[in-house]
């Protein structure tokens, strides 16, 4: 049930920009991973076009990166559907399209997960085997990527301004951010913080009122993700053409 809408516009209580919000930052992290996956698909296509099959180290690095991306995107949808949107609905009417989009996006993600599994399987070892599997992944990605970008843009243009209009940052920190932070594992933290510099990570944690010890843990998680997931992926999957 929607309560009476706040009579006062609370937007002025937010001292940081919308682009610095955790919600927006999560979108930025996903946009960065989408860009990396797009680059990976291009590198893999070029490599197979040159007659060089994907190697096991490439498959391992790609599989680990994609699994982290997938986990974070599903976690992000859960945060919106089960934590953020229900709370925001207590004061304002949220766009119903958010949940509807999630169902469509989840179906595409499930399809791409299965296709990536086949592409990166030890059973696919030759270029002849890998080319059609890569094409299938690329076709699904071509549907998923623009749909996600539109979805993010719509939330940023509609849902986020509503949040700022009807709630203070302190309320969102207590009833939304705190719950999301408790639900994040090392993978989600790593994906979320990867595009930020260390200085930006510290500033963001302070902005979101994350306690010092938890902030320290989050920074360690981000460093581990960069070391064990991002750098191997970057080395094996984004420089394939250059290493020929």
PDB file of C-alpha atoms in Angstrom:
ATOM      1  CA  UNK A   1       0.000   0.000   0.000  1.00  0.00           C
ATOM      2  CA  UNK A   2       1.328   3.443  -0.930  1.00  0.00           C
ATOM      3  CA  UNK A   3       1.336   5.918   1.926  1.00  0.00           C
ATOM      4  CA  UNK A   4       0.540   9.584   1.515  1.00  0.00           C
ATOM      5  CA  UNK A   5       3.205  11.191  -0.642  1.00  0.00           C
ATOM      6  CA  UNK A   6       5.632  13.451   1.181  1.00  0.00           C
ATOM      7  CA  UNK A   7       4.362  17.043   0.834  1.00  0.00           C
ATOM      8  CA  UNK A   8       7.933  18.360   0.644  1.00  0.00           C
ATOM      9  CA  UNK A   9      10.399  17.667  -2.142  1.00  0.00           C
ATOM     10  CA  UNK A  10      13.420  16.173  -0.351  1.00  0.00           C
ATOM     11  CA  UNK A  11      15.805  16.369  -3.314  1.00  0.00           C
ATOM     12  CA  UNK A  12      17.770  19.189  -1.693  1.00  0.00           C
ATOM     13  CA  UNK A  13      18.746  16.908   1.215  1.00  0.00           C
ATOM     14  CA  UNK A  14      20.984  14.916  -1.136  1.00  0.00           C
ATOM     15  CA  UNK A  15      24.448  16.491  -1.121  1.00  0.00           C
ATOM     16  CA  UNK A  16      26.024  14.187  -3.688  1.00  0.00           C
ATOM     17  CA  UNK A  17      24.992  13.955  -7.326  1.00  0.00           C
ATOM     18  CA  UNK A  18      22.715  11.284  -8.730  1.00  0.00           C
ATOM     19  CA  UNK A  19      25.717   9.872 -10.627  1.00  0.00           C
ATOM     20  CA  UNK A  20      27.456   9.258  -7.282  1.00  0.00           C
ATOM     21  CA  UNK A  21      24.550   7.216  -5.878  1.00  0.00           C
ATOM     22  CA  UNK A  22      25.139   3.537  -5.151  1.00  0.00           C
ATOM     23  CA  UNK A  23      22.297   2.658  -7.518  1.00  0.00           C
ATOM     24  CA  UNK A  24      23.929   4.597 -10.349  1.00  0.00           C
ATOM     25  CA  UNK A  25      27.363   3.225  -9.426  1.00  0.00           C
ATOM     26  CA  UNK A  26      26.024  -0.324  -9.736  1.00  0.00           C
ATOM     27  CA  UNK A  27      24.840   0.544 -13.242  1.00  0.00           C
ATOM     28  CA  UNK A  28      28.259   1.978 -14.058  1.00  0.00           C
ATOM     29  CA  UNK A  29      29.893  -1.264 -12.915  1.00  0.00           C
ATOM     30  CA  UNK A  30      27.554  -3.307 -15.105  1.00  0.00           C
ATOM     31  CA  UNK A  31      28.093  -0.989 -18.076  1.00  0.00           C
ATOM     32  CA  UNK A  32      31.846  -1.482 -17.635  1.00  0.00           C
ATOM     33  CA  UNK A  33      31.474  -5.262 -17.582  1.00  0.00           C
ATOM     34  CA  UNK A  34      29.193  -5.179 -20.613  1.00  0.00           C
ATOM     35  CA  UNK A  35      31.843  -3.171 -22.478  1.00  0.00           C
ATOM     36  CA  UNK A  36      34.494  -5.711 -21.464  1.00  0.00           C
ATOM     37  CA  UNK A  37      32.338  -8.627 -22.640  1.00  0.00           C
ATOM     38  CA  UNK A  38      31.696  -6.867 -25.939  1.00  0.00           C
ATOM     39  CA  UNK A  39      35.436  -6.402 -26.397  1.00  0.00           C
ATOM     40  CA  UNK A  40      36.014 -10.055 -25.493  1.00  0.00           C
ATOM     41  CA  UNK A  41      33.563 -11.226 -28.148  1.00  0.00           C
ATOM     42  CA  UNK A  42      35.328  -9.092 -30.731  1.00  0.00           C
ATOM     43  CA  UNK A  43      38.754 -10.452 -29.747  1.00  0.00           C
ATOM     44  CA  UNK A  44      37.495 -14.027 -29.805  1.00  0.00           C
ATOM     45  CA  UNK A  45      35.894 -13.558 -33.234  1.00  0.00           C
ATOM     46  CA  UNK A  46      39.145 -12.125 -34.602  1.00  0.00           C
ATOM     47  CA  UNK A  47      41.158 -14.960 -33.086  1.00  0.00           C
ATOM     48  CA  UNK A  48      38.913 -17.656 -34.554  1.00  0.00           C
ATOM     49  CA  UNK A  49      38.941 -15.811 -37.872  1.00  0.00           C
ATOM     50  CA  UNK A  50      42.711 -16.175 -37.878  1.00  0.00           C
ATOM     51  CA  UNK A  51      42.349 -19.926 -37.348  1.00  0.00           C
ATOM     52  CA  UNK A  52      43.444 -19.933 -33.697  1.00  0.00           C
ATOM     53  CA  UNK A  53      41.041 -21.752 -31.366  1.00  0.00           C
ATOM     54  CA  UNK A  54      40.295 -20.431 -27.893  1.00  0.00           C
ATOM     55  CA  UNK A  55      42.662 -21.883 -25.310  1.00  0.00           C
ATOM     56  CA  UNK A  56      41.857 -23.383 -21.914  1.00  0.00           C
ATOM     57  CA  UNK A  57      43.402 -20.418 -20.051  1.00  0.00           C
ATOM     58  CA  UNK A  58      41.161 -18.119 -22.094  1.00  0.00           C
ATOM     59  CA  UNK A  59      38.111 -20.257 -21.355  1.00  0.00           C
ATOM     60  CA  UNK A  60      38.911 -20.312 -17.644  1.00  0.00           C
ATOM     61  CA  UNK A  61      39.429 -16.543 -17.432  1.00  0.00           C
ATOM     62  CA  UNK A  62      36.323 -15.789 -19.507  1.00  0.00           C
ATOM     63  CA  UNK A  63      34.204 -18.201 -17.481  1.00  0.00           C
ATOM     64  CA  UNK A  64      35.314 -16.699 -14.182  1.00  0.00           C
ATOM     65  CA  UNK A  65      34.673 -13.129 -15.342  1.00  0.00           C
ATOM     66  CA  UNK A  66      31.295 -13.942 -16.859  1.00  0.00           C
ATOM     67  CA  UNK A  67      30.196 -15.824 -13.728  1.00  0.00           C
ATOM     68  CA  UNK A  68      31.047 -12.791 -11.569  1.00  0.00           C
ATOM     69  CA  UNK A  69      29.206 -10.449 -13.941  1.00  0.00           C
ATOM     70  CA  UNK A  70      26.172 -12.723 -14.002  1.00  0.00           C
ATOM     71  CA  UNK A  71      26.089 -13.079 -10.232  1.00  0.00           C
ATOM     72  CA  UNK A  72      26.282  -9.330  -9.687  1.00  0.00           C
ATOM     73  CA  UNK A  73      23.583  -8.553 -12.251  1.00  0.00           C
ATOM     74  CA  UNK A  74      21.191 -11.075 -10.684  1.00  0.00           C
ATOM     75  CA  UNK A  75      22.063  -9.699  -7.237  1.00  0.00           C
ATOM     76  CA  UNK A  76      21.362  -6.172  -8.481  1.00  0.00           C
ATOM     77  CA  UNK A  77      17.924  -7.203  -9.743  1.00  0.00           C
ATOM     78  CA  UNK A  78      17.210  -8.897  -6.409  1.00  0.00           C
ATOM     79  CA  UNK A  79      18.208  -5.714  -4.574  1.00  0.00           C
ATOM     80  CA  UNK A  80      15.776  -3.678  -6.649  1.00  0.00           C
ATOM     81  CA  UNK A  81      12.877  -6.131  -6.557  1.00  0.00           C
ATOM     82  CA  UNK A  82      13.124  -7.241  -2.926  1.00  0.00           C
ATOM     83  CA  UNK A  83      14.721  -4.309  -1.094  1.00  0.00           C
ATOM     84  CA  UNK A  84      14.742  -0.933  -2.869  1.00  0.00           C
ATOM     85  CA  UNK A  85      11.464  -0.868  -4.800  1.00  0.00           C
ATOM     86  CA  UNK A  86       9.228  -2.221  -1.980  1.00  0.00           C
ATOM     87  CA  UNK A  87      10.595   0.442   0.363  1.00  0.00           C
ATOM     88  CA  UNK A  88      10.239   3.225  -2.213  1.00  0.00           C
ATOM     89  CA  UNK A  89       6.649   2.146  -2.869  1.00  0.00           C
ATOM     90  CA  UNK A  90       5.743   3.080   0.696  1.00  0.00           C
ATOM     91  CA  UNK A  91       5.721   6.728  -0.407  1.00  0.00           C
ATOM     92  CA  UNK A  92       5.552   6.884  -4.178  1.00  0.00           C
ATOM     93  CA  UNK A  93       4.393   4.958  -7.198  1.00  0.00           C
ATOM     94  CA  UNK A  94       7.341   3.250  -8.859  1.00  0.00           C
ATOM     95  CA  UNK A  95       7.407   2.379 -12.574  1.00  0.00           C
ATOM     96  CA  UNK A  96       6.007  -1.141 -13.008  1.00  0.00           C
ATOM     97  CA  UNK A  97       8.299  -1.601 -15.998  1.00  0.00           C
ATOM     98  CA  UNK A  98      11.263  -2.217 -13.680  1.00  0.00           C
ATOM     99  CA  UNK A  99      10.073  -5.670 -12.604  1.00  0.00           C
ATOM    100  CA  UNK A 100       8.726  -6.488 -16.074  1.00  0.00           C
ATOM    101  CA  UNK A 101      12.109  -5.722 -17.644  1.00  0.00           C
ATOM    102  CA  UNK A 102      13.863  -7.930 -15.114  1.00  0.00           C
ATOM    103  CA  UNK A 103      11.875 -10.979 -16.223  1.00  0.00           C
ATOM    104  CA  UNK A 104      12.868 -10.435 -19.865  1.00  0.00           C
ATOM    105  CA  UNK A 105      16.485  -9.725 -18.994  1.00  0.00           C
ATOM    106  CA  UNK A 106      16.733 -12.799 -16.762  1.00  0.00           C
ATOM    107  CA  UNK A 107      15.516 -15.003 -19.617  1.00  0.00           C
ATOM    108  CA  UNK A 108      18.235 -13.613 -21.905  1.00  0.00           C
ATOM    109  CA  UNK A 109      20.844 -14.008 -19.173  1.00  0.00           C
ATOM    110  CA  UNK A 110      19.875 -17.649 -18.683  1.00  0.00           C
ATOM    111  CA  UNK A 111      20.195 -18.261 -22.421  1.00  0.00           C
ATOM    112  CA  UNK A 112      23.577 -16.555 -22.601  1.00  0.00           C
ATOM    113  CA  UNK A 113      24.817 -18.486 -19.570  1.00  0.00           C
ATOM    114  CA  UNK A 114      23.997 -21.778 -21.287  1.00  0.00           C
ATOM    115  CA  UNK A 115      25.612 -20.639 -24.540  1.00  0.00           C
ATOM    116  CA  UNK A 116      28.765 -19.455 -22.770  1.00  0.00           C
ATOM    117  CA  UNK A 117      28.958 -22.806 -21.029  1.00  0.00           C
ATOM    118  CA  UNK A 118      28.964 -24.600 -24.376  1.00  0.00           C
ATOM    119  CA  UNK A 119      31.505 -22.206 -25.908  1.00  0.00           C
ATOM    120  CA  UNK A 120      33.936 -22.524 -22.982  1.00  0.00           C
ATOM    121  CA  UNK A 121      33.448 -26.271 -22.510  1.00  0.00           C
ATOM    122  CA  UNK A 122      36.484 -28.566 -22.889  1.00  0.00           C
ATOM    123  CA  UNK A 123      34.403 -30.394 -25.511  1.00  0.00           C
ATOM    124  CA  UNK A 124      34.765 -27.435 -27.925  1.00  0.00           C
ATOM    125  CA  UNK A 125      38.433 -27.339 -28.892  1.00  0.00           C
ATOM    126  CA  UNK A 126      38.597 -26.521 -32.617  1.00  0.00           C
ATOM    127  CA  UNK A 127      37.747 -23.372 -34.539  1.00  0.00           C
ATOM    128  CA  UNK A 128      35.063 -25.282 -36.443  1.00  0.00           C
ATOM    129  CA  UNK A 129      33.395 -26.207 -33.160  1.00  0.00           C
ATOM    130  CA  UNK A 130      33.851 -22.826 -31.487  1.00  0.00           C
ATOM    131  CA  UNK A 131      32.750 -20.462 -34.293  1.00  0.00           C
ATOM    132  CA  UNK A 132      28.994 -21.291 -34.264  1.00  0.00           C
ATOM    133  CA  UNK A 133      28.998 -21.366 -30.466  1.00  0.00           C
ATOM    134  CA  UNK A 134      30.576 -17.895 -30.346  1.00  0.00           C
ATOM    135  CA  UNK A 135      28.070 -16.613 -32.909  1.00  0.00           C
ATOM    136  CA  UNK A 136      25.206 -17.840 -30.723  1.00  0.00           C
ATOM    137  CA  UNK A 137      26.639 -16.001 -27.691  1.00  0.00           C
ATOM    138  CA  UNK A 138      27.154 -12.847 -29.754  1.00  0.00           C
ATOM    139  CA  UNK A 139      23.559 -12.946 -31.042  1.00  0.00           C
ATOM    140  CA  UNK A 140      22.148 -13.160 -27.507  1.00  0.00           C
ATOM    141  CA  UNK A 141      24.521 -10.467 -26.303  1.00  0.00           C
ATOM    142  CA  UNK A 142      23.306  -8.224 -29.137  1.00  0.00           C
ATOM    143  CA  UNK A 143      19.782  -8.505 -27.666  1.00  0.00           C
ATOM    144  CA  UNK A 144      20.765  -8.290 -24.024  1.00  0.00           C
ATOM    145  CA  UNK A 145      23.223  -5.396 -24.106  1.00  0.00           C
ATOM    146  CA  UNK A 146      21.016  -2.603 -25.558  1.00  0.00           C
ATOM    147  CA  UNK A 147      18.014  -3.794 -23.524  1.00  0.00           C
ATOM    148  CA  UNK A 148      20.033  -3.517 -20.312  1.00  0.00           C
ATOM    149  CA  UNK A 149      21.385  -0.096 -21.238  1.00  0.00           C
ATOM    150  CA  UNK A 150      17.854   1.193 -21.913  1.00  0.00           C
ATOM    151  CA  UNK A 151      16.678  -0.308 -18.631  1.00  0.00           C
ATOM    152  CA  UNK A 152      19.472   1.382 -16.681  1.00  0.00           C
ATOM    153  CA  UNK A 153      18.775   4.724 -18.384  1.00  0.00           C
ATOM    154  CA  UNK A 154      15.056   4.506 -17.579  1.00  0.00           C
ATOM    155  CA  UNK A 155      15.745   3.803 -13.910  1.00  0.00           C
ATOM    156  CA  UNK A 156      18.179   6.697 -13.773  1.00  0.00           C
ATOM    157  CA  UNK A 157      15.693   9.059 -15.421  1.00  0.00           C
ATOM    158  CA  UNK A 158      12.571   7.952 -13.521  1.00  0.00           C
ATOM    159  CA  UNK A 159      13.128   5.804 -10.424  1.00  0.00           C
ATOM    160  CA  UNK A 160      16.189   7.504  -8.969  1.00  0.00           C
ATOM    161  CA  UNK A 161      14.744  11.046  -9.067  1.00  0.00           C
ATOM    162  CA  UNK A 162      11.598   9.688  -7.356  1.00  0.00           C
ATOM    163  CA  UNK A 163      13.753   8.206  -4.613  1.00  0.00           C
ATOM    164  CA  UNK A 164      15.476  11.533  -4.040  1.00  0.00           C
ATOM    165  CA  UNK A 165      12.217  13.465  -4.103  1.00  0.00           C
ATOM    166  CA  UNK A 166      10.465  11.339  -1.482  1.00  0.00           C
ATOM    167  CA  UNK A 167      13.286  10.132   0.789  1.00  0.00           C
ATOM    168  CA  UNK A 168      16.299  11.557   2.554  1.00  0.00           C
ATOM    169  CA  UNK A 169      19.737   9.981   2.078  1.00  0.00           C
ATOM    170  CA  UNK A 170      19.669   8.936   5.743  1.00  0.00           C
ATOM    171  CA  UNK A 171      16.448   6.993   5.196  1.00  0.00           C
ATOM    172  CA  UNK A 172      17.813   5.262   2.106  1.00  0.00           C
ATOM    173  CA  UNK A 173      21.067   4.475   3.909  1.00  0.00           C
ATOM    174  CA  UNK A 174      19.204   2.848   6.814  1.00  0.00           C
ATOM    175  CA  UNK A 175      16.447   0.982   4.966  1.00  0.00           C
ATOM    176  CA  UNK A 176      18.072   0.167   1.618  1.00  0.00           C
ATOM    177  CA  UNK A 177      21.864   0.586   1.518  1.00  0.00           C
ATOM    178  CA  UNK A 178      22.483  -1.172   4.834  1.00  0.00           C
ATOM    179  CA  UNK A 179      20.453  -4.209   3.751  1.00  0.00           C
ATOM    180  CA  UNK A 180      22.148  -4.377   0.373  1.00  0.00           C
ATOM    181  CA  UNK A 181      25.620  -4.050   1.918  1.00  0.00           C
ATOM    182  CA  UNK A 182      24.899  -6.963   4.285  1.00  0.00           C
ATOM    183  CA  UNK A 183      23.812  -9.133   1.362  1.00  0.00           C
ATOM    184  CA  UNK A 184      26.901  -8.505  -0.792  1.00  0.00           C
ATOM    185  CA  UNK A 185      29.567 -11.195  -1.030  1.00  0.00           C
ATOM    186  CA  UNK A 186      33.132 -10.721  -2.247  1.00  0.00           C
ATOM    187  CA  UNK A 187      32.147 -11.265  -5.878  1.00  0.00           C
ATOM    188  CA  UNK A 188      29.478  -8.574  -5.843  1.00  0.00           C
ATOM    189  CA  UNK A 189      31.751  -6.143  -4.039  1.00  0.00           C
ATOM    190  CA  UNK A 190      34.546  -6.815  -6.536  1.00  0.00           C
ATOM    191  CA  UNK A 191      32.347  -6.196  -9.579  1.00  0.00           C
ATOM    192  CA  UNK A 192      30.752  -3.108  -8.014  1.00  0.00           C
ATOM    193  CA  UNK A 193      34.047  -1.425  -7.134  1.00  0.00           C
ATOM    194  CA  UNK A 194      36.207  -2.497 -10.097  1.00  0.00           C
ATOM    195  CA  UNK A 195      35.652   0.598 -12.302  1.00  0.00           C
ATOM    196  CA  UNK A 196      36.482   2.965  -9.410  1.00  0.00           C
ATOM    197  CA  UNK A 197      39.928   4.139  -8.361  1.00  0.00           C
ATOM    198  CA  UNK A 198      40.943   3.464  -4.762  1.00  0.00           C
ATOM    199  CA  UNK A 199      40.245   7.104  -3.910  1.00  0.00           C
ATOM    200  CA  UNK A 200      36.760   6.839  -5.421  1.00  0.00           C
ATOM    201  CA  UNK A 201      36.123   3.599  -3.508  1.00  0.00           C
ATOM    202  CA  UNK A 202      36.997   5.198  -0.169  1.00  0.00           C
ATOM    203  CA  UNK A 203      34.906   8.297  -0.939  1.00  0.00           C
ATOM    204  CA  UNK A 204      31.948   6.151  -1.982  1.00  0.00           C
ATOM    205  CA  UNK A 205      32.118   4.031   1.195  1.00  0.00           C
ATOM    206  CA  UNK A 206      32.192   7.160   3.361  1.00  0.00           C
ATOM    207  CA  UNK A 207      29.295   8.660   1.403  1.00  0.00           C
ATOM    208  CA  UNK A 208      27.212   5.529   1.984  1.00  0.00           C
ATOM    209  CA  UNK A 209      28.104   5.580   5.692  1.00  0.00           C
ATOM    210  CA  UNK A 210      29.706   2.144   5.563  1.00  0.00           C
ATOM    211  CA  UNK A 211      31.537   1.463   8.868  1.00  0.00           C
ATOM    212  CA  UNK A 212      35.334   1.606   8.763  1.00  0.00           C
ATOM    213  CA  UNK A 213      35.944  -2.127   9.304  1.00  0.00           C
ATOM    214  CA  UNK A 214      33.392  -3.118   6.635  1.00  0.00           C
ATOM    215  CA  UNK A 215      34.931  -0.506   4.326  1.00  0.00           C
ATOM    216  CA  UNK A 216      38.345  -2.099   4.885  1.00  0.00           C
ATOM    217  CA  UNK A 217      36.924  -5.541   4.060  1.00  0.00           C
ATOM    218  CA  UNK A 218      35.270  -4.189   0.907  1.00  0.00           C
ATOM    219  CA  UNK A 219      38.551  -2.675  -0.303  1.00  0.00           C
ATOM    220  CA  UNK A 220      40.314  -6.005   0.226  1.00  0.00           C
ATOM    221  CA  UNK A 221      37.543  -7.795  -1.685  1.00  0.00           C
ATOM    222  CA  UNK A 222      37.890  -5.337  -4.559  1.00  0.00           C
ATOM    223  CA  UNK A 223      41.654  -5.853  -4.697  1.00  0.00           C
ATOM    224  CA  UNK A 224      41.213  -9.629  -4.721  1.00  0.00           C
ATOM    225  CA  UNK A 225      38.661  -9.432  -7.551  1.00  0.00           C
ATOM    226  CA  UNK A 226      41.015  -7.298  -9.593  1.00  0.00           C
ATOM    227  CA  UNK A 227      43.889  -9.709  -8.990  1.00  0.00           C
ATOM    228  CA  UNK A 228      42.070 -13.035  -9.482  1.00  0.00           C
ATOM    229  CA  UNK A 229      39.285 -12.193 -11.941  1.00  0.00           C
ATOM    230  CA  UNK A 230      39.825  -8.957 -13.820  1.00  0.00           C
ATOM    231  CA  UNK A 231      43.551  -9.083 -14.618  1.00  0.00           C
ATOM    232  CA  UNK A 232      43.545 -12.705 -15.865  1.00  0.00           C
ATOM    233  CA  UNK A 233      40.464 -11.876 -17.978  1.00  0.00           C
ATOM    234  CA  UNK A 234      42.108  -8.737 -19.358  1.00  0.00           C
ATOM    235  CA  UNK A 235      45.318 -10.618 -20.136  1.00  0.00           C
ATOM    236  CA  UNK A 236      43.747 -13.712 -21.705  1.00  0.00           C
ATOM    237  CA  UNK A 237      40.586 -12.384 -23.335  1.00  0.00           C
ATOM    238  CA  UNK A 238      41.051  -8.726 -24.242  1.00  0.00           C
ATOM    239  CA  UNK A 239      44.475  -8.918 -25.827  1.00  0.00           C
ATOM    240  CA  UNK A 240      44.023 -12.035 -27.948  1.00  0.00           C
ATOM    241  CA  UNK A 241      44.518 -10.278 -31.274  1.00  0.00           C
ATOM    242  CA  UNK A 242      47.505  -8.313 -30.062  1.00  0.00           C
ATOM    243  CA  UNK A 243      49.260 -11.487 -28.872  1.00  0.00           C
ATOM    244  CA  UNK A 244      48.992 -13.257 -32.243  1.00  0.00           C
TER     245      UNK A 244
END
